[in-house]
Short mmCIF file of C-alpha atoms in Angstrom, two decimals:
data_model
loop_
_atom_site.label_atom_id
_atom_site.label_comp_id
_atom_site.label_asym_id
_atom_site.label_seq_id
_atom_site.Cartn_x
_atom_site.Cartn_y
_atom_site.Cartn_z
CA MET L 1 -6.55 17.58 -20.59
CA PHE L 2 -4.59 16.32 -17.55
CA SER L 3 -3.69 12.64 -18.16
CA VAL L 4 -2.89 10.03 -15.43
CA ALA L 5 -1.45 6.47 -16.19
CA LEU L 6 -2.48 4.18 -13.12
CA LEU L 7 -0.26 1.13 -13.15
CA GLY L 8 -1.72 -1.86 -11.36
CA ALA L 9 -5.27 -0.59 -11.21
CA SER L 10 -6.75 -4.00 -10.43
CA GLY L 11 -4.93 -4.42 -6.95
CA LEU L 12 -6.08 -3.44 -3.57
CA LEU L 13 -4.71 0.04 -3.56
CA GLY L 14 -5.05 0.49 -7.41
CA ARG L 15 -8.70 -0.04 -7.25
CA ALA L 16 -9.15 2.57 -4.56
CA ILE L 17 -7.25 5.12 -6.60
CA ALA L 18 -9.25 4.50 -9.72
CA ASP L 19 -12.42 5.10 -7.66
CA ALA L 20 -11.06 8.23 -6.19
CA LEU L 21 -10.11 9.55 -9.75
CA ALA L 22 -13.40 8.39 -11.45
CA ASP L 23 -15.41 11.70 -10.91
CA ARG L 24 -12.56 13.95 -12.30
CA ALA L 25 -14.28 14.23 -15.67
CA GLU L 26 -11.67 16.61 -16.97
CA TRP L 27 -8.86 14.12 -16.29
CA ARG L 28 -8.08 11.13 -18.52
CA VAL L 29 -7.17 8.05 -16.54
CA VAL L 30 -5.68 5.04 -18.39
CA ARG L 31 -5.65 1.98 -15.98
CA THR L 32 -3.28 -0.95 -16.51
CA ALA L 33 -3.46 -4.48 -15.12
CA HIS L 34 -1.46 -7.60 -15.53
CA ARG L 35 -3.68 -10.66 -14.79
CA ARG L 36 -7.16 -9.10 -13.88
CA VAL L 37 -7.85 -7.00 -17.09
CA GLY L 38 -11.20 -5.73 -17.44
CA ASP L 39 -13.10 -3.52 -19.89
CA THR L 40 -11.74 -0.32 -18.33
CA SER L 41 -8.03 -1.36 -18.32
CA VAL L 42 -5.24 -2.13 -20.60
CA GLN L 43 -2.96 -5.25 -20.23
CA LEU L 44 0.71 -4.33 -19.05
CA ASP L 45 3.24 -6.37 -17.46
CA ILE L 46 5.37 -3.53 -15.94
CA ARG L 47 8.47 -6.16 -15.76
CA ASP L 48 8.55 -5.77 -19.61
CA ALA L 49 10.57 -2.59 -20.19
CA ALA L 50 9.89 -2.47 -23.93
CA ALA L 51 6.28 -2.70 -23.13
CA VAL L 52 6.45 -0.04 -20.58
CA HIS L 53 8.36 2.31 -22.87
CA ALA L 54 5.89 1.75 -25.70
CA PHE L 55 2.76 2.36 -23.37
CA ILE L 56 4.00 5.50 -21.92
CA GLY L 57 5.12 6.74 -25.39
CA HIS L 58 1.53 5.98 -26.84
CA THR L 59 -0.52 7.16 -24.04
CA GLU L 60 1.64 10.39 -23.18
CA PRO L 61 0.58 10.77 -19.54
CA ASP L 62 1.28 13.77 -17.39
CA ALA L 63 1.43 11.75 -14.33
CA ILE L 64 2.17 8.08 -13.56
CA VAL L 65 1.17 6.17 -10.51
CA ILE L 66 2.90 2.94 -9.76
CA ALA L 67 0.59 0.85 -7.65
CA ALA L 68 1.74 -2.56 -8.89
CA ALA L 69 4.34 -4.36 -6.68
CA GLU L 70 5.34 -7.55 -4.92
CA ARG L 71 4.11 -6.69 -1.36
CA ARG L 72 4.33 -10.15 0.30
CA PRO L 73 7.28 -10.17 2.65
CA ASP L 74 7.30 -14.12 2.63
CA VAL L 75 7.16 -14.18 -1.08
CA CYS L 76 10.01 -11.56 -1.48
CA GLU L 77 12.08 -13.79 0.97
CA ARG L 78 11.63 -16.89 -1.09
CA ASP L 79 11.87 -15.36 -4.32
CA PRO L 80 14.21 -12.11 -4.33
CA ALA L 81 14.47 -12.13 -8.03
CA LEU L 82 10.69 -11.69 -8.47
CA ALA L 83 10.86 -9.02 -5.78
CA ARG L 84 13.61 -7.17 -7.66
CA ALA L 85 11.74 -7.46 -10.90
CA LEU L 86 8.66 -5.90 -9.73
CA ASN L 87 9.99 -3.51 -7.00
CA VAL L 88 13.15 -2.22 -8.36
CA ASP L 89 13.71 -2.87 -12.11
CA ALA L 90 10.02 -2.10 -13.26
CA VAL L 91 10.13 1.11 -11.34
CA ARG L 92 13.33 2.14 -12.96
CA SER L 93 11.92 1.31 -16.39
CA VAL L 94 8.78 3.49 -15.60
CA ALA L 95 10.85 6.41 -14.32
CA ALA L 96 13.20 6.31 -17.26
CA ALA L 97 10.06 6.38 -19.74
CA ALA L 98 8.56 9.16 -17.55
CA ARG L 99 11.63 11.15 -17.70
CA ARG L 100 11.54 11.15 -21.59
CA ARG L 101 7.96 12.31 -21.50
CA GLY L 102 8.44 14.84 -18.69
CA ALA L 103 5.76 13.05 -16.54
CA TRP L 104 5.64 13.13 -12.87
CA VAL L 105 5.83 9.51 -11.35
CA LEU L 106 4.50 8.36 -7.98
CA SER L 107 5.90 5.25 -6.67
CA ILE L 108 4.42 3.27 -3.57
CA SER L 109 6.94 2.15 -0.99
CA THR L 110 6.60 0.89 2.57
CA ASP L 111 7.26 1.41 6.36
CA TYR L 112 9.28 -1.81 6.15
CA VAL L 113 12.18 0.28 4.90
CA PHE L 114 12.99 0.94 8.52
CA ASP L 115 13.99 -1.41 11.40
CA GLY L 116 11.18 -0.54 13.77
CA THR L 117 13.36 0.28 16.70
CA HIS L 118 13.07 4.24 16.84
CA PRO L 119 9.73 5.29 15.81
CA PRO L 120 8.20 7.52 14.60
CA TYR L 121 10.05 7.64 11.36
CA HIS L 122 10.54 10.99 9.35
CA CYS L 123 10.95 11.09 5.70
CA ASP L 124 14.70 11.79 5.92
CA ASP L 125 15.48 9.22 8.64
CA PRO L 126 17.97 6.66 7.64
CA PRO L 127 16.35 3.29 6.20
CA ALA L 128 17.43 -0.11 7.66
CA PRO L 129 15.26 -2.77 6.40
CA LEU L 130 15.14 -6.18 8.02
CA ASN L 131 13.81 -8.30 5.19
CA ALA L 132 14.07 -8.92 1.37
CA TYR L 133 10.72 -7.02 0.91
CA GLY L 134 11.99 -3.99 2.70
CA ARG L 135 15.34 -4.12 0.84
CA SER L 136 13.65 -4.39 -2.51
CA LYS L 137 11.26 -1.36 -1.84
CA LEU L 138 14.25 0.50 -0.65
CA GLU L 139 16.07 -0.29 -3.85
CA GLY L 140 12.97 0.78 -5.75
CA GLU L 141 12.99 4.29 -3.92
CA ARG L 142 16.59 4.82 -5.01
CA ALA L 143 15.84 3.71 -8.54
CA LEU L 144 13.07 6.12 -8.84
CA LEU L 145 14.92 9.15 -7.41
CA GLU L 146 18.18 8.34 -9.29
CA THR L 147 16.42 8.02 -12.56
CA THR L 148 14.08 11.10 -12.55
CA GLU L 149 14.01 14.34 -10.70
CA LEU L 150 10.11 14.55 -11.29
CA GLY L 151 9.34 11.77 -9.01
CA CYS L 152 7.89 11.02 -5.69
CA VAL L 153 8.05 8.03 -3.13
CA LEU L 154 5.00 7.60 -1.05
CA ARG L 155 5.74 5.36 2.03
CA LEU L 156 2.57 3.59 3.41
CA PRO L 157 2.14 1.11 6.20
CA LEU L 158 -0.31 -1.96 6.38
CA LEU L 159 -3.09 -1.18 4.10
CA PHE L 160 -6.73 -2.68 4.10
CA GLY L 161 -9.77 -1.60 2.18
CA PRO L 162 -12.47 -3.08 0.00
CA ILE L 163 -11.36 -6.60 -1.12
CA VAL L 164 -11.93 -9.33 -3.71
CA ASP L 165 -10.64 -12.19 -1.20
CA TRP L 166 -9.58 -12.31 2.43
CA GLN L 167 -5.94 -12.53 1.53
CA GLU L 168 -5.71 -9.17 -0.16
CA SER L 169 -4.91 -7.50 3.07
CA ALA L 170 -3.17 -8.81 6.19
CA VAL L 171 -5.93 -7.18 8.03
CA THR L 172 -8.72 -9.08 6.46
CA SER L 173 -6.60 -12.30 6.23
CA LEU L 174 -7.29 -12.75 9.95
CA VAL L 175 -11.17 -13.24 9.47
CA PRO L 176 -11.11 -17.02 8.78
CA ALA L 177 -8.95 -17.88 11.79
CA ILE L 178 -11.25 -15.50 13.91
CA ALA L 179 -14.37 -17.13 12.60
CA ALA L 180 -13.05 -20.67 13.19
CA SER L 181 -11.97 -19.81 16.75
CA ALA L 182 -15.69 -18.92 17.47
CA LEU L 183 -17.01 -22.39 16.50
CA PRO L 184 -17.98 -24.66 19.38
CA ASP L 185 -15.01 -26.68 20.93
CA ALA L 186 -12.64 -24.85 18.59
CA LYS L 187 -9.05 -23.98 19.51
CA ALA L 188 -8.18 -20.23 20.30
CA ALA L 189 -6.53 -18.45 17.44
CA VAL L 190 -3.02 -17.33 18.27
CA MET L 191 -2.50 -13.64 17.39
CA ASP L 192 0.67 -11.68 17.49
CA ALA L 193 0.88 -9.03 20.27
CA TRP L 194 4.41 -7.97 19.79
CA ALA L 195 4.53 -5.98 16.64
CA THR L 196 2.57 -2.53 16.33
CA ARG L 197 1.03 -1.66 12.97
CA TYR L 198 -0.90 1.27 11.80
CA PRO L 199 -3.65 -0.06 9.58
CA THR L 200 -4.39 2.40 6.81
CA PHE L 201 -7.53 2.59 4.72
CA THR L 202 -7.03 2.44 0.92
CA PRO L 203 -9.76 4.91 0.15
CA ASP L 204 -8.02 7.47 2.47
CA VAL L 205 -4.66 6.81 0.76
CA ALA L 206 -6.49 7.22 -2.70
CA PHE L 207 -7.64 10.59 -1.56
CA VAL L 208 -4.11 11.52 -0.56
CA ILE L 209 -2.83 10.52 -3.98
CA ARG L 210 -5.62 12.30 -5.78
CA GLN L 211 -4.65 15.44 -3.76
CA MET L 212 -0.96 14.88 -4.80
CA LEU L 213 -1.94 14.58 -8.38
CA GLU L 214 -4.03 17.86 -8.01
CA HIS L 215 -0.94 19.59 -6.88
CA HIS L 216 1.01 18.46 -9.97
CA ALA L 217 -1.96 19.49 -12.23
CA ARG L 218 -1.48 22.96 -10.70
CA GLY L 219 2.14 23.02 -11.62
CA ASP L 220 3.24 22.26 -7.98
CA ALA L 221 4.70 18.79 -8.02
CA ILE L 222 5.63 17.11 -4.82
CA CYS L 223 9.00 15.30 -5.24
CA GLY L 224 11.25 13.29 -3.13
CA ILE L 225 9.87 11.27 -0.27
CA ALA L 226 6.54 11.54 1.40
CA GLN L 227 4.82 9.33 3.90
CA TRP L 228 1.30 8.70 4.85
CA SER L 229 -0.29 6.61 7.65
CA GLY L 230 -3.26 5.81 9.86
CA ALA L 231 -2.93 7.08 13.42
CA GLU L 232 -4.20 4.14 15.45
CA PRO L 233 -1.48 1.72 16.66
CA MET L 234 -2.58 -1.87 16.87
CA THR L 235 -1.15 -5.42 17.27
CA LYS L 236 -2.52 -8.12 15.13
CA LEU L 237 -4.38 -9.03 18.50
CA ASP L 238 -5.95 -5.58 18.70
CA ILE L 239 -7.05 -5.77 15.04
CA ALA L 240 -8.49 -9.37 15.39
CA SER L 241 -10.45 -8.22 18.62
CA ARG L 242 -11.92 -5.30 16.52
CA LEU L 243 -12.65 -7.58 13.65
CA ALA L 244 -14.48 -10.13 15.99
CA GLU L 245 -16.48 -7.25 17.42
CA ALA L 246 -17.35 -5.89 13.94
CA LEU L 247 -18.32 -9.43 12.92
CA GLN L 248 -20.32 -10.08 16.26
CA LEU L 249 -18.30 -13.17 16.76
CA ASP L 250 -17.21 -14.66 20.14
CA ALA L 251 -13.83 -15.37 19.12
CA ARG L 252 -11.16 -17.10 21.28
CA LEU L 253 -7.92 -15.14 20.79
CA THR L 254 -4.49 -15.90 22.46
CA PRO L 255 -1.77 -13.44 22.50
CA GLN L 256 1.71 -14.42 21.10
CA HIS L 257 4.15 -12.06 22.79
CA THR L 258 7.29 -12.93 20.88
CA PRO L 259 7.97 -12.92 17.01
CA VAL L 260 7.39 -16.18 15.47
CA ASP L 261 7.36 -15.22 11.72
CA ALA L 262 9.89 -16.94 9.54
CA THR L 263 10.51 -13.61 7.73
CA PRO L 264 11.79 -11.12 10.17
CA ARG L 265 9.50 -8.08 10.62
CA PRO L 266 10.18 -4.78 12.30
CA ARG L 267 8.45 -4.11 15.75
CA ASP L 268 7.06 -0.50 15.24
CA CYS L 269 7.56 1.42 12.15
CA HIS L 270 5.23 4.37 12.72
CA LEU L 271 5.56 6.84 9.73
CA ASP L 272 5.46 10.55 10.38
CA SER L 273 3.02 12.12 7.89
CA SER L 274 3.75 15.75 8.71
CA ARG L 275 5.16 16.73 5.18
CA LEU L 276 1.90 16.10 3.60
CA GLU L 277 -0.16 17.35 6.35
CA ALA L 278 1.65 20.58 6.31
CA LEU L 279 0.46 20.87 2.53
CA GLY L 280 -3.16 20.38 3.70
CA ILE L 281 -3.24 16.73 2.37
CA GLY L 282 -4.65 13.84 4.12
CA ARG L 283 -7.63 12.02 5.57
CA ARG L 284 -8.14 9.44 8.06
CA THR L 285 -11.22 7.25 8.53
CA PRO L 286 -11.48 5.74 12.03
CA PHE L 287 -10.62 1.96 11.77
CA ASN L 288 -13.98 0.80 13.29
CA GLU L 289 -15.86 2.72 10.74
CA ALA L 290 -13.56 1.75 7.92
CA ILE L 291 -13.46 -2.06 8.68
CA ARG L 292 -17.36 -2.04 8.95
CA GLN L 293 -17.43 -0.63 5.44
CA VAL L 294 -15.20 -3.37 4.21
CA LEU L 295 -17.05 -6.26 5.77
CA GLY L 296 -20.34 -4.91 4.91
CA ALA L 297 -19.35 -5.04 1.16
CA PHE L 298 -18.01 -8.49 1.37
CA PRO L 299 -19.57 -11.73 2.59
CA TRP L 300 -17.79 -12.52 5.81
CA ARG L 301 -18.33 -16.15 6.19
CA PRO L 302 -15.18 -18.04 5.12
#
């Protein structure tokens, strides 16, 4: 039986991956979580190297997917030690344990390893991160690929999907401000119109990861660096406008044409997905369809 260890199964992406693998009855999927541990998951803090080695030694997975990370740029900027512990050191521990087992490891990275000045970015383009988050994820990429030859980094852009609270995604985190701006006599919500993002639906990413796992199960592991991205370029203002339309809100939105974030962010890190596309891997759900699925499954009133 093909065995998969899914680390960080309770998060935004982890839940989508778990759902995508649920119907593979011939696969054994062991899910871990740190704080939100449920009946179908095992408690594991991936920062605890001894616990990671014990877990992998006990479960003996054929493949490991690392969906746990510190992904909030502002938090990484304020606490680089936390970012390093989750995004670098934990990846190295998992990769070392996987190497002993002979397991393939997939680690999630980010478009923020690039500076956003020369898109689109291919897998072999030189990284140049602008902030602590991007630097930690780049170090995590190197930690994986230096520790095991049977590993793959999957770079992803801005993610959105089914949520447990608005703040799980930078896409849905805009909803409270959008809703507030639609109230009588409310001020307009200021939305960034400078940076271009490529919102990517977590069930689509989970489908991609399932296809990558199927390659490994057939003895054709994908190693090195791969990338996947949605294809629709949007600023936060564009995203907010589509959210308002989906929610049928007469929102008042004002564009901000210069960067104002305390943490520097790249302007356009569009990821080229051609490596996976050439293997017949991929799926993209149109944003308007995907966001309606998300909002329809979650009470939108903040």
